[in-house]
XYZ file of C-alpha atoms in Angstrom:
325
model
C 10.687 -9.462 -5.375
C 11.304 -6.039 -3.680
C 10.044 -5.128 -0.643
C 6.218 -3.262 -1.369
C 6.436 -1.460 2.207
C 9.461 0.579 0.448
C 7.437 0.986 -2.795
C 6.434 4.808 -3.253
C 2.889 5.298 -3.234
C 0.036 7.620 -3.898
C -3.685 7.074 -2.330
C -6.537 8.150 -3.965
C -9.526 6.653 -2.704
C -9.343 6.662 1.125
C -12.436 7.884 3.585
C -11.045 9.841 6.532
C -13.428 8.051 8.948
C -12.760 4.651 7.711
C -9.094 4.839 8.709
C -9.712 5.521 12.276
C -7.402 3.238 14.408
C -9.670 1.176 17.082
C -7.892 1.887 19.976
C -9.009 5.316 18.824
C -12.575 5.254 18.599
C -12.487 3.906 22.017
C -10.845 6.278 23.329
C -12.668 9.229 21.744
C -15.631 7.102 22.452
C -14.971 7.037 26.282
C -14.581 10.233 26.121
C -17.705 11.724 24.545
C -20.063 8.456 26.364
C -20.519 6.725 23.587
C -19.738 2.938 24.429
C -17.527 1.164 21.441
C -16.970 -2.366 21.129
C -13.515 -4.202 21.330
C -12.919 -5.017 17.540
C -15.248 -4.269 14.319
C -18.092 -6.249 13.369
C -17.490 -8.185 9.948
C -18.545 -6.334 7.346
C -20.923 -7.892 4.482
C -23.362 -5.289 3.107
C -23.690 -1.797 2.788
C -25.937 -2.066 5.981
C -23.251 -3.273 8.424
C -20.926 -0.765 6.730
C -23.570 1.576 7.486
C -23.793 0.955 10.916
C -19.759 1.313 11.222
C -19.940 4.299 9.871
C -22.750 5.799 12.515
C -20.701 4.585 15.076
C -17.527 6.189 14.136
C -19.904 9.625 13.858
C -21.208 9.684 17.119
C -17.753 9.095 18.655
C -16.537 12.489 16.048
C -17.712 15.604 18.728
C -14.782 18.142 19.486
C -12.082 19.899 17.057
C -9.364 17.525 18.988
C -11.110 14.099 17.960
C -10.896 15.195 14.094
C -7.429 16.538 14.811
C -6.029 13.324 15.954
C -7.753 11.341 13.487
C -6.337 13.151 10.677
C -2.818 13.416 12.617
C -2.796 9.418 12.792
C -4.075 8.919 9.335
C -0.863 10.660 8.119
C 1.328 8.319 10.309
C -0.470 5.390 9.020
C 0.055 5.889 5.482
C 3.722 7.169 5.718
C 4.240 3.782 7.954
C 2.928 2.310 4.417
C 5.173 3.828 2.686
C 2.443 6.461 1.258
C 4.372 9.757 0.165
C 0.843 11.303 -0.925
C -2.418 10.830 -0.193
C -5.778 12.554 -1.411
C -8.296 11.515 1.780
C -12.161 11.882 1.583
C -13.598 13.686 4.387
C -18.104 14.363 4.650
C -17.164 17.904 5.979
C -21.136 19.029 5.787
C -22.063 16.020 7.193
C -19.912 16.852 10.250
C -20.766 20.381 10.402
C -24.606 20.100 10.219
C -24.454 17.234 12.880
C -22.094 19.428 15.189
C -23.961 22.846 14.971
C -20.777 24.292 13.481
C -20.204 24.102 9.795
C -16.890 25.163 9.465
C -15.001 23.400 12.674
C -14.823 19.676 11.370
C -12.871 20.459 8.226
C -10.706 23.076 9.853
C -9.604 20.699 12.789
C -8.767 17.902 10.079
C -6.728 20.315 8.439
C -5.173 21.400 11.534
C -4.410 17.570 12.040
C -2.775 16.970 8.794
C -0.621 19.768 9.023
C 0.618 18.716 12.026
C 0.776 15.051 10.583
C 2.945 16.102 7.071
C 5.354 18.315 9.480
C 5.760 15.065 11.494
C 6.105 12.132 8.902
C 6.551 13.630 5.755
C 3.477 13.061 3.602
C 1.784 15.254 1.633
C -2.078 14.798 1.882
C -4.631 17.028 0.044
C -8.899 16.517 0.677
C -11.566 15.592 -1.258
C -15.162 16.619 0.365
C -17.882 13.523 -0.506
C -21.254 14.221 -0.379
C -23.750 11.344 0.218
C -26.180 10.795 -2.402
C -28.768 10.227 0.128
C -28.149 14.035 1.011
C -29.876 17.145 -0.199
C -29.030 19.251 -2.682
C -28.628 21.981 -0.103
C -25.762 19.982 1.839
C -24.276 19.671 -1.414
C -23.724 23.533 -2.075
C -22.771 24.046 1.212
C -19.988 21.014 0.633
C -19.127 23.261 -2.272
C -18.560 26.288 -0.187
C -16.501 25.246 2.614
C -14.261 23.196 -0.154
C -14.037 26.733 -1.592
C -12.201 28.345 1.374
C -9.182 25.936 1.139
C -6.592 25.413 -1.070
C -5.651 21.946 0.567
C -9.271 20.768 -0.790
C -8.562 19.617 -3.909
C -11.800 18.199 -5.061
C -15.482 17.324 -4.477
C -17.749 14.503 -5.532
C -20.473 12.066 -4.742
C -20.257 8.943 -2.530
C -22.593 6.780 -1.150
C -25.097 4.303 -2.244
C -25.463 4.287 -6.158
C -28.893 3.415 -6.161
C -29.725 7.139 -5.892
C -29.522 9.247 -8.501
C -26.724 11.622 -9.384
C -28.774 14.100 -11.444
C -30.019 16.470 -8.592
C -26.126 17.542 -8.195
C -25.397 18.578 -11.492
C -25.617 22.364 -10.702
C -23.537 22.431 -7.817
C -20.472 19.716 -9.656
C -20.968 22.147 -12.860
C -19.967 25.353 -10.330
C -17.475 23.312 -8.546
C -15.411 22.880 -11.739
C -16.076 26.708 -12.991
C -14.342 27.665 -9.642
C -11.595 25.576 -10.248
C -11.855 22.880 -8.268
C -12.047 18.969 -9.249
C -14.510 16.101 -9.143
C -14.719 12.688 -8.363
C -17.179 10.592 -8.161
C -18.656 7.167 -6.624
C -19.949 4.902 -9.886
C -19.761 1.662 -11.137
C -19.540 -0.140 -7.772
C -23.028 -0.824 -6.899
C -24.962 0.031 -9.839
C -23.623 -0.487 -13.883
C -22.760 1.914 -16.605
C -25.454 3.963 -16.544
C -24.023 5.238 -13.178
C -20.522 5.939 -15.197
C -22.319 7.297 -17.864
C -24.045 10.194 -15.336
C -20.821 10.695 -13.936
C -18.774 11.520 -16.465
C -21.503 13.604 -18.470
C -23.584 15.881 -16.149
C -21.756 14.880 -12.844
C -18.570 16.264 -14.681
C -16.214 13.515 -13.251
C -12.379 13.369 -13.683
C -11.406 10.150 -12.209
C -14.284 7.497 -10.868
C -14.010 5.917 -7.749
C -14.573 2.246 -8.524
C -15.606 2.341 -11.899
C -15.540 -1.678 -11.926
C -18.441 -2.570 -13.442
C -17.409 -0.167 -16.650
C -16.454 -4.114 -18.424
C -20.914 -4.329 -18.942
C -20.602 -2.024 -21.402
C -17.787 -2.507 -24.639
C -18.500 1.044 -26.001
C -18.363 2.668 -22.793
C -14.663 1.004 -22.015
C -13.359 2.438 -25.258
C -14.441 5.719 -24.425
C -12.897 6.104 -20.700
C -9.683 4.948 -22.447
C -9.591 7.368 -25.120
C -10.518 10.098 -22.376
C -7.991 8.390 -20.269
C -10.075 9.379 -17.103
C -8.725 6.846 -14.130
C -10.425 4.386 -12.031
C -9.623 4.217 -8.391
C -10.192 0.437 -7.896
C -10.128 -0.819 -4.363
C -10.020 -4.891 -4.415
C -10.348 -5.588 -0.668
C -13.381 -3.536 -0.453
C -15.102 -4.704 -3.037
C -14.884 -8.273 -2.161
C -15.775 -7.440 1.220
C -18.805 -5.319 0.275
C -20.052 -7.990 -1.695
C -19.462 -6.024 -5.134
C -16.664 -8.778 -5.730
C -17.180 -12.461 -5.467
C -13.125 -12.804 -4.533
C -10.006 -11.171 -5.272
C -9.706 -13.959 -7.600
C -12.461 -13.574 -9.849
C -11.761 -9.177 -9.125
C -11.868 -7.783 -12.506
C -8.905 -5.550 -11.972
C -6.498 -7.179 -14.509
C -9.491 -6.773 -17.141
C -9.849 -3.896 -16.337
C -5.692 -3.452 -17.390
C -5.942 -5.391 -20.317
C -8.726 -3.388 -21.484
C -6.308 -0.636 -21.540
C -7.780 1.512 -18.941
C -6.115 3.494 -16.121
C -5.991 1.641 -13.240
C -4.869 2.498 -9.786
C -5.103 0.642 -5.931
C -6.390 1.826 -3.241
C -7.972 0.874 -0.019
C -11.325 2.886 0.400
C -12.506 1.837 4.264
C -9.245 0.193 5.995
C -9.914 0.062 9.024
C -13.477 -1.612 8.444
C -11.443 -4.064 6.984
C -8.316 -5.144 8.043
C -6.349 -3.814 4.781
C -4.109 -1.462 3.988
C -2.577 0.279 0.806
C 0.602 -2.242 1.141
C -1.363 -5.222 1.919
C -3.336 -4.142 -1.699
C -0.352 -4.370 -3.648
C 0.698 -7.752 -2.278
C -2.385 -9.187 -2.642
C -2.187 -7.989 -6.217
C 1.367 -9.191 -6.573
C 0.072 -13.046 -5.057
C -3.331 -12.945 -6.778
C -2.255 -11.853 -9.999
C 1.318 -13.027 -10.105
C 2.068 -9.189 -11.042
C 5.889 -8.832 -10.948
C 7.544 -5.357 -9.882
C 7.605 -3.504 -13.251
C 3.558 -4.205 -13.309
C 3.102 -3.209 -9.395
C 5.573 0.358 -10.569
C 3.599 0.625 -13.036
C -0.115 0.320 -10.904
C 1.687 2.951 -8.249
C 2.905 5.476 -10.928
C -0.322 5.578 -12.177
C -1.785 6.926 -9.139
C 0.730 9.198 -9.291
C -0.682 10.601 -13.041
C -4.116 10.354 -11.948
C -3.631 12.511 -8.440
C -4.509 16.036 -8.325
C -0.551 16.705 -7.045
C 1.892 19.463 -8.080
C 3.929 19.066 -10.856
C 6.720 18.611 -8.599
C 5.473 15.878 -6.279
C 4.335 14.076 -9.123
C 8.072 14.050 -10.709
C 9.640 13.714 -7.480
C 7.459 10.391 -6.973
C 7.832 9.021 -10.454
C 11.969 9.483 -9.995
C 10.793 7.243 -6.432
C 9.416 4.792 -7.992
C 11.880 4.476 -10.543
C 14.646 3.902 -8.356
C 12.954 1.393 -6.388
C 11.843 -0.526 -9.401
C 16.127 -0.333 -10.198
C 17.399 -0.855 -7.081
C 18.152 -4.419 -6.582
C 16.094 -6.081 -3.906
């Protein structure tokens, strides 16, 4: 077996503020007077992951506190052996809590620059918008993606439950302007979320997508429009969406013929990251190398990269699937 830290990766389905490093938030924390605990609670429901993430906001005040997080997220993925990464980021969110729309996003760019110049990652954005959110936070998600070529995309996250109809305007202009989308569905709620996704919510890749196996018909269309699911095991055992990684439907999900890629979606929360993914697909699954090179290089197709970082990768992976461990 070869070593997975060395395997080339892409991530695709990362939130900015769930990779904040502890000793971090603490810090920042301290600094802004807003008291953090010593470790994470445990999370088990969308309401203690809830909670995590309000804490993590508060702690989020000045340009420097985004800066560093998005400075350290770059040396935490290289460390994983990450050599791109497309990281979600609730820019509006920020903005409107902060009194200043634009400084959030620009100080997370700053941060990233800084980060790819220092460990040699390439990272691009994706803005999320919760579906809890108005319609109005939307558009203006739409516009500050618009004044940045490093955001490559836009989409919906959040809780499933609510609808993704009232968006349709503002996904339809996103993708007349050029940018992507990607959306939350099939985590919390079934095929019917998929369904709005891909259709009015204009989706190219889903994030999650697991519960796509409900419905026969709709599996046979996502593979024939080969549009990728950006699975993330950990997280979905840990949110309760998966019983265990044992009984995860990820290799169904494979057989079924459907593009399939890992990813880690809230690491810090818990405990994973995009190596520790792998191996627990590699144990779990008894996947062998030329199945976990295969699971990377897919991310690799499914990213919104340049042609060239895409071939560069894929010649990566290669050699470390023929180098001899």
């Amino acid at each position: 077996m070869r070593d997975l830290l060395s395997l080339p990766k892409a991530h695709l389905h990362v939130h900015l503020e769930s990779t904040v490093r502890w000793g971090t938030l603490r810090e920042i924390g301290a600094a802004n007077g807003v008291d953090v605990p010593d470790q994470t609670a445990t999370l088990g429901d969308f309401t203690s992951f809830f909670a995590q993430n309000d804490l993590v906001r508060a702690c989020l005040r000045r340009p420097a506190d985004f800066r560093r997080i998005a400075y350290e997220f770059c040396a935490d993925e290289s460390a994983q052996g990450v050599r791109y990464a497309e990281v979600s980021f609730t820019a509006a969110g920020h903005g409107e809590r902060l009194g200043d729309l634009a400084m959030p996003l620009q100080a997370v760019l700053e941060g990233l620059e800084a980060g790819e110049d220092a460990f040699g990652i390439e990272c691009r954005l994706i803005l999320d918008h919760s579906r809890r959110r108005s319609v109005e936070r939307a558009w203006r998600t739409l516009d500050l993606a618009r004044r940045h070529d490093r955001v490559v995309a836009i989409g919906l996250a959040g809780d499933e439950a609510h609808p993704g109809d009232p968006f349709t305007e503002v996904f339809a202009a996103a993708r007349d302007t050029g940018l992507h989308v990607v959306h939350h569905a099939g985590e919390g709620e079934g095929p019917a979320s998929i369904r709005q996704a891909l259709g009015p919510g204009r989706a190219e890749r889903l994030g999650h997508g697991i519960r796509i196996l409900d419905d026969p018909d709709l599996v046979a269309e996502v593979r024939e429009r080969g549009i990728p699911l950006e699975v993330c095991p950990t997280s979905n055992v840990a949110l309760g969406f998966a019983s265990s990684l044992e009984e995860h439907p990820l290799p169904r999900l494979r057989d079924a013929g459907l593009i399939v890629t890992l990813n880690t979606d809230v690491p810090a929360l818990i405990d994973t990251s995009l190596t520790t993914e792998y191996t627990h697909v590699r144990d779990t699954f008894a996947y062998n190398d030329h199945a976990l090179a295969d699971l990377a290089k897919a991310a690799v197709d499914a990213s919104f990269a340049p042609p060239t970082t895409k071939t560069d990768l894929h010649q990566a992976i290669t050699t470390w699937l023929t180098t001899t461990p």
